PDB file of C-alpha atoms in Angstrom:
ATOM      1  CA  MET A   1       0.000   0.000   0.000  1.00  0.00           C
ATOM      2  CA  ALA A   2       1.480   3.286  -1.110  1.00  0.00           C
ATOM      3  CA  VAL A   3       1.612   6.223   1.259  1.00  0.00           C
ATOM      4  CA  TYR A   4       1.352   9.649  -0.308  1.00  0.00           C
ATOM      5  CA  GLU A   5       1.933  13.154   0.944  1.00  0.00           C
ATOM      6  CA  ASP A   6      -0.953  15.582   1.283  1.00  0.00           C
ATOM      7  CA  TRP A   7      -1.123  18.117  -1.540  1.00  0.00           C
ATOM      8  CA  SER A   8       0.666  21.385  -0.983  1.00  0.00           C
ATOM      9  CA  THR A   9       1.693  24.001  -3.503  1.00  0.00           C
ATOM     10  CA  GLU A  10       5.032  24.407  -1.733  1.00  0.00           C
ATOM     11  CA  ARG A  11       5.903  20.721  -2.073  1.00  0.00           C
ATOM     12  CA  ALA A  12       4.626  20.650  -5.665  1.00  0.00           C
ATOM     13  CA  ALA A  13       6.853  23.623  -6.510  1.00  0.00           C
ATOM     14  CA  GLN A  14       9.808  21.746  -5.043  1.00  0.00           C
ATOM     15  CA  VAL A  15       9.033  18.618  -7.096  1.00  0.00           C
ATOM     16  CA  ILE A  16       8.682  20.689 -10.258  1.00  0.00           C
ATOM     17  CA  SER A  17      11.937  22.524  -9.562  1.00  0.00           C
ATOM     18  CA  GLU A  18      13.807  19.253  -9.001  1.00  0.00           C
ATOM     19  CA  ASN A  19      12.702  17.904 -12.394  1.00  0.00           C
ATOM     20  CA  ARG A  20      12.369  20.928 -14.675  1.00  0.00           C
ATOM     21  CA  HIS A  21      15.952  20.622 -15.959  1.00  0.00           C
ATOM     22  CA  LEU A  22      15.331  17.168 -17.415  1.00  0.00           C
ATOM     23  CA  GLU A  23      14.912  16.712 -21.155  1.00  0.00           C
ATOM     24  CA  GLY A  24      11.221  16.533 -22.000  1.00  0.00           C
ATOM     25  CA  ALA A  25      10.499  17.580 -18.431  1.00  0.00           C
ATOM     26  CA  THR A  26       6.694  17.483 -18.648  1.00  0.00           C
ATOM     27  CA  MET A  27       6.473  13.706 -18.286  1.00  0.00           C
ATOM     28  CA  PRO A  28       9.079  13.387 -15.498  1.00  0.00           C
ATOM     29  CA  ILE A  29       7.358  16.184 -13.567  1.00  0.00           C
ATOM     30  CA  LEU A  30       3.931  14.557 -13.929  1.00  0.00           C
ATOM     31  CA  HIS A  31       5.347  11.200 -12.809  1.00  0.00           C
ATOM     32  CA  ALA A  32       7.139  12.787  -9.853  1.00  0.00           C
ATOM     33  CA  LEU A  33       4.012  14.641  -8.746  1.00  0.00           C
ATOM     34  CA  GLN A  34       1.952  11.463  -8.957  1.00  0.00           C
ATOM     35  CA  GLU A  35       4.599   9.522  -7.013  1.00  0.00           C
ATOM     36  CA  THR A  36       4.554  12.235  -4.356  1.00  0.00           C
ATOM     37  CA  PHE A  37       0.817  12.923  -4.042  1.00  0.00           C
ATOM     38  CA  GLY A  38      -0.760   9.841  -5.652  1.00  0.00           C
ATOM     39  CA  PHE A  39      -2.316  12.000  -8.352  1.00  0.00           C
ATOM     40  CA  VAL A  40      -1.759  15.216 -10.293  1.00  0.00           C
ATOM     41  CA  PRO A  41      -4.280  17.774  -9.031  1.00  0.00           C
ATOM     42  CA  ASP A  42      -5.595  20.560 -11.238  1.00  0.00           C
ATOM     43  CA  PRO A  43      -3.624  23.327  -9.446  1.00  0.00           C
ATOM     44  CA  ALA A  44      -0.397  21.646 -10.598  1.00  0.00           C
ATOM     45  CA  VAL A  45      -1.148  22.259 -14.286  1.00  0.00           C
ATOM     46  CA  PRO A  46      -0.517  26.036 -14.304  1.00  0.00           C
ATOM     47  CA  MET A  47       2.511  25.568 -12.047  1.00  0.00           C
ATOM     48  CA  ILE A  48       4.069  23.134 -14.534  1.00  0.00           C
ATOM     49  CA  ALA A  49       3.119  25.321 -17.497  1.00  0.00           C
ATOM     50  CA  GLU A  50       4.733  28.395 -15.984  1.00  0.00           C
ATOM     51  CA  SER A  51       7.883  26.522 -14.989  1.00  0.00           C
ATOM     52  CA  LEU A  52       8.385  25.037 -18.460  1.00  0.00           C
ATOM     53  CA  ASN A  53       7.109  28.027 -20.451  1.00  0.00           C
ATOM     54  CA  LEU A  54       4.286  25.947 -21.912  1.00  0.00           C
ATOM     55  CA  SER A  55       0.604  26.675 -22.235  1.00  0.00           C
ATOM     56  CA  ARG A  56      -1.774  25.162 -19.720  1.00  0.00           C
ATOM     57  CA  ALA A  57      -3.419  23.370 -22.641  1.00  0.00           C
ATOM     58  CA  GLU A  58      -0.141  21.642 -23.536  1.00  0.00           C
ATOM     59  CA  VAL A  59       0.359  20.355 -19.989  1.00  0.00           C
ATOM     60  CA  TYR A  60      -3.296  19.382 -19.648  1.00  0.00           C
ATOM     61  CA  GLY A  61      -3.090  17.551 -22.982  1.00  0.00           C
ATOM     62  CA  VAL A  62      -0.220  15.391 -21.767  1.00  0.00           C
ATOM     63  CA  LEU A  63      -1.866  14.795 -18.383  1.00  0.00           C
ATOM     64  CA  THR A  64      -5.139  13.622 -19.912  1.00  0.00           C
ATOM     65  CA  PHE A  65      -3.668  11.697 -22.858  1.00  0.00           C
ATOM     66  CA  TYR A  66      -1.873   9.106 -20.746  1.00  0.00           C
ATOM     67  CA  HIS A  67      -4.235   6.770 -18.867  1.00  0.00           C
ATOM     68  CA  ASP A  68      -1.832   6.134 -16.010  1.00  0.00           C
ATOM     69  CA  PHE A  69      -1.998   9.691 -14.701  1.00  0.00           C
ATOM     70  CA  ARG A  70      -4.703  10.292 -12.108  1.00  0.00           C
ATOM     71  CA  ARG A  71      -6.397  13.627 -11.535  1.00  0.00           C
ATOM     72  CA  GLU A  72      -8.039  12.531  -8.286  1.00  0.00           C
ATOM     73  CA  ALA A  73      -6.579  10.887  -5.207  1.00  0.00           C
ATOM     74  CA  PRO A  74      -6.550   7.075  -5.388  1.00  0.00           C
ATOM     75  CA  GLY A  75      -7.860   4.714  -2.748  1.00  0.00           C
ATOM     76  CA  ARG A  76      -5.599   3.293  -0.061  1.00  0.00           C
ATOM     77  CA  HIS A  77      -5.166   0.232  -2.300  1.00  0.00           C
ATOM     78  CA  VAL A  78      -4.843   0.305  -6.092  1.00  0.00           C
ATOM     79  CA  VAL A  79      -5.741  -2.723  -8.214  1.00  0.00           C
ATOM     80  CA  LYS A  80      -4.916  -2.536 -11.912  1.00  0.00           C
ATOM     81  CA  LEU A  81      -6.391  -5.343 -13.988  1.00  0.00           C
ATOM     82  CA  CYS A  82      -4.869  -6.066 -17.372  1.00  0.00           C
ATOM     83  CA  ALA A  83      -7.349  -5.358 -20.159  1.00  0.00           C
ATOM     84  CA  ALA A  84      -5.093  -6.319 -23.075  1.00  0.00           C
ATOM     85  CA  GLU A  85      -6.048  -8.979 -25.607  1.00  0.00           C
ATOM     86  CA  ALA A  86      -4.051 -11.862 -24.085  1.00  0.00           C
ATOM     87  CA  CYS A  87      -5.700 -11.387 -20.700  1.00  0.00           C
ATOM     88  CA  GLN A  88      -9.141 -10.949 -22.243  1.00  0.00           C
ATOM     89  CA  SER A  89      -8.718 -14.173 -24.247  1.00  0.00           C
ATOM     90  CA  VAL A  90      -8.384 -16.200 -21.025  1.00  0.00           C
ATOM     91  CA  GLY A  91     -11.275 -14.696 -19.108  1.00  0.00           C
ATOM     92  CA  GLY A  92      -9.939 -11.317 -18.028  1.00  0.00           C
ATOM     93  CA  LYS A  93     -13.182  -9.514 -18.769  1.00  0.00           C
ATOM     94  CA  ALA A  94     -15.232 -11.896 -16.606  1.00  0.00           C
ATOM     95  CA  LEU A  95     -12.631 -11.567 -13.827  1.00  0.00           C
ATOM     96  CA  ALA A  96     -12.874  -7.785 -14.057  1.00  0.00           C
ATOM     97  CA  HIS A  97     -16.631  -8.001 -13.483  1.00  0.00           C
ATOM     98  CA  TYR A  98     -16.030 -10.368 -10.567  1.00  0.00           C
ATOM     99  CA  ALA A  99     -13.450  -7.979  -9.099  1.00  0.00           C
ATOM    100  CA  GLU A 100     -15.917  -5.100  -9.360  1.00  0.00           C
ATOM    101  CA  GLU A 101     -18.451  -7.174  -7.436  1.00  0.00           C
ATOM    102  CA  LYS A 102     -16.011  -8.419  -4.758  1.00  0.00           C
ATOM    103  CA  LEU A 103     -14.264  -5.085  -4.220  1.00  0.00           C
ATOM    104  CA  GLY A 104     -17.481  -3.067  -4.384  1.00  0.00           C
ATOM    105  CA  VAL A 105     -16.206  -0.604  -6.959  1.00  0.00           C
ATOM    106  CA  ASP A 106     -16.676  -0.013 -10.680  1.00  0.00           C
ATOM    107  CA  MET A 107     -13.731  -0.188 -13.049  1.00  0.00           C
ATOM    108  CA  GLY A 108     -12.054   3.206 -13.265  1.00  0.00           C
ATOM    109  CA  SER A 109     -13.387   4.302  -9.876  1.00  0.00           C
ATOM    110  CA  THR A 110     -12.542   4.497  -6.203  1.00  0.00           C
ATOM    111  CA  SER A 111     -14.806   2.932  -3.594  1.00  0.00           C
ATOM    112  CA  PRO A 112     -16.936   5.424  -1.635  1.00  0.00           C
ATOM    113  CA  ASP A 113     -14.975   4.613   1.543  1.00  0.00           C
ATOM    114  CA  GLY A 114     -11.658   5.367  -0.215  1.00  0.00           C
ATOM    115  CA  ARG A 115     -10.419   1.839   0.422  1.00  0.00           C
ATOM    116  CA  VAL A 116      -9.698   0.709  -3.135  1.00  0.00           C
ATOM    117  CA  THR A 117      -9.250   2.064  -6.652  1.00  0.00           C
ATOM    118  CA  LEU A 118      -9.874  -0.347  -9.531  1.00  0.00           C
ATOM    119  CA  GLU A 119      -8.276   0.594 -12.845  1.00  0.00           C
ATOM    120  CA  PRO A 120      -7.683  -1.045 -16.198  1.00  0.00           C
ATOM    121  CA  ILE A 121      -4.126  -1.273 -17.445  1.00  0.00           C
ATOM    122  CA  TYR A 122      -3.140  -2.188 -20.956  1.00  0.00           C
ATOM    123  CA  CYS A 123      -0.503  -4.909 -20.797  1.00  0.00           C
ATOM    124  CA  LEU A 124       1.730  -5.741 -17.882  1.00  0.00           C
ATOM    125  CA  GLY A 125       3.978  -7.940 -20.006  1.00  0.00           C
ATOM    126  CA  LEU A 126       2.784 -11.121 -18.295  1.00  0.00           C
ATOM    127  CA  CYS A 127       0.947 -12.497 -21.318  1.00  0.00           C
ATOM    128  CA  ALA A 128       2.216 -16.035 -20.697  1.00  0.00           C
ATOM    129  CA  CYS A 129       0.727 -15.817 -17.184  1.00  0.00           C
ATOM    130  CA  ALA A 130      -2.564 -14.203 -18.190  1.00  0.00           C
ATOM    131  CA  PRO A 131      -4.796 -12.916 -16.801  1.00  0.00           C
ATOM    132  CA  SER A 132      -2.670 -10.593 -14.731  1.00  0.00           C
ATOM    133  CA  ALA A 133      -2.929  -7.650 -12.373  1.00  0.00           C
ATOM    134  CA  LEU A 134      -0.870  -5.124 -10.465  1.00  0.00           C
ATOM    135  CA  VAL A 135      -2.022  -4.996  -6.833  1.00  0.00           C
ATOM    136  CA  ASP A 136      -0.480  -2.218  -4.756  1.00  0.00           C
ATOM    137  CA  GLY A 137       2.537  -2.376  -7.053  1.00  0.00           C
ATOM    138  CA  GLN A 138       2.882  -6.173  -6.855  1.00  0.00           C
ATOM    139  CA  LEU A 139       2.565  -8.172 -10.080  1.00  0.00           C
ATOM    140  CA  VAL A 140       0.097 -11.062  -9.979  1.00  0.00           C
ATOM    141  CA  GLY A 141      -0.025 -13.631 -12.778  1.00  0.00           C
ATOM    142  CA  ARG A 142      -2.574 -16.347 -13.429  1.00  0.00           C
ATOM    143  CA  LEU A 143      -5.197 -14.279 -11.661  1.00  0.00           C
ATOM    144  CA  ASP A 144      -8.356 -16.177 -10.810  1.00  0.00           C
ATOM    145  CA  ARG A 145     -11.438 -15.827  -8.615  1.00  0.00           C
ATOM    146  CA  ASP A 146      -9.590 -17.268  -5.612  1.00  0.00           C
ATOM    147  CA  ALA A 147      -6.879 -14.607  -5.917  1.00  0.00           C
ATOM    148  CA  ILE A 148      -9.503 -11.868  -6.210  1.00  0.00           C
ATOM    149  CA  ASP A 149     -11.218 -13.274  -3.095  1.00  0.00           C
ATOM    150  CA  GLU A 150      -7.861 -13.194  -1.273  1.00  0.00           C
ATOM    151  CA  ILE A 151      -7.224  -9.613  -2.396  1.00  0.00           C
ATOM    152  CA  ALA A 152     -10.688  -8.511  -1.259  1.00  0.00           C
ATOM    153  CA  ASP A 153     -10.271 -10.293   2.099  1.00  0.00           C
ATOM    154  CA  CYS A 154      -6.894  -8.640   2.690  1.00  0.00           C
ATOM    155  CA  PHE A 155      -8.293  -5.190   1.973  1.00  0.00           C
ATOM    156  CA  ALA A 156     -11.382  -5.819   4.121  1.00  0.00           C
ATOM    157  CA  ASN A 157      -9.079  -6.742   7.025  1.00  0.00           C
ATOM    158  CA  GLY A 158      -6.922  -3.642   6.599  1.00  0.00           C
ATOM    159  CA  LYS A 159      -3.980  -5.548   5.135  1.00  0.00           C
ATOM    160  CA  SER A 160      -2.067  -5.235   1.915  1.00  0.00           C
ATOM    161  CA  PHE A 161      -2.164  -8.123  -0.534  1.00  0.00           C
ATOM    162  CA  GLY A 162       0.835 -10.381   0.042  1.00  0.00           C
ATOM    163  CA  ASP A 163       1.268  -9.481   3.726  1.00  0.00           C
ATOM    164  CA  ALA A 164       1.776 -12.475   5.950  1.00  0.00           C
TER     165      ALA A 164
END
């Protein structure tokens, strides 16, 4: 389970400053902000634009083009289910529906209690072990209903998946 800092403009300015010198700095800054805060909030867009001498539209375009960037805070746990063709061909879509039911959250959403975010991801590179998922940063291959039950039970008991 990732732990993020609370949003602050001061900390965001520091993160932007630390990364603005990098080539193609927009992407590294967005990644660094998301690693720091768990998402890239709207007030960060003009800060990035000003720092890099870009328009707000250019920064916003990058932020919204890439699916992995979040504009809202994630849940305490993040489950990313592979939605690529290899995973779909071995029942990934049915497992995604089962995960929605077990975790109590729709795909692309965060549960009302903030416990879990369920997101699609397009290929984790585990095609030979499909279907696959990324659960709180941990790769899971050969995902099945039993694994989803275990994930849901862990979260319901306040644990991270894989904790002993």
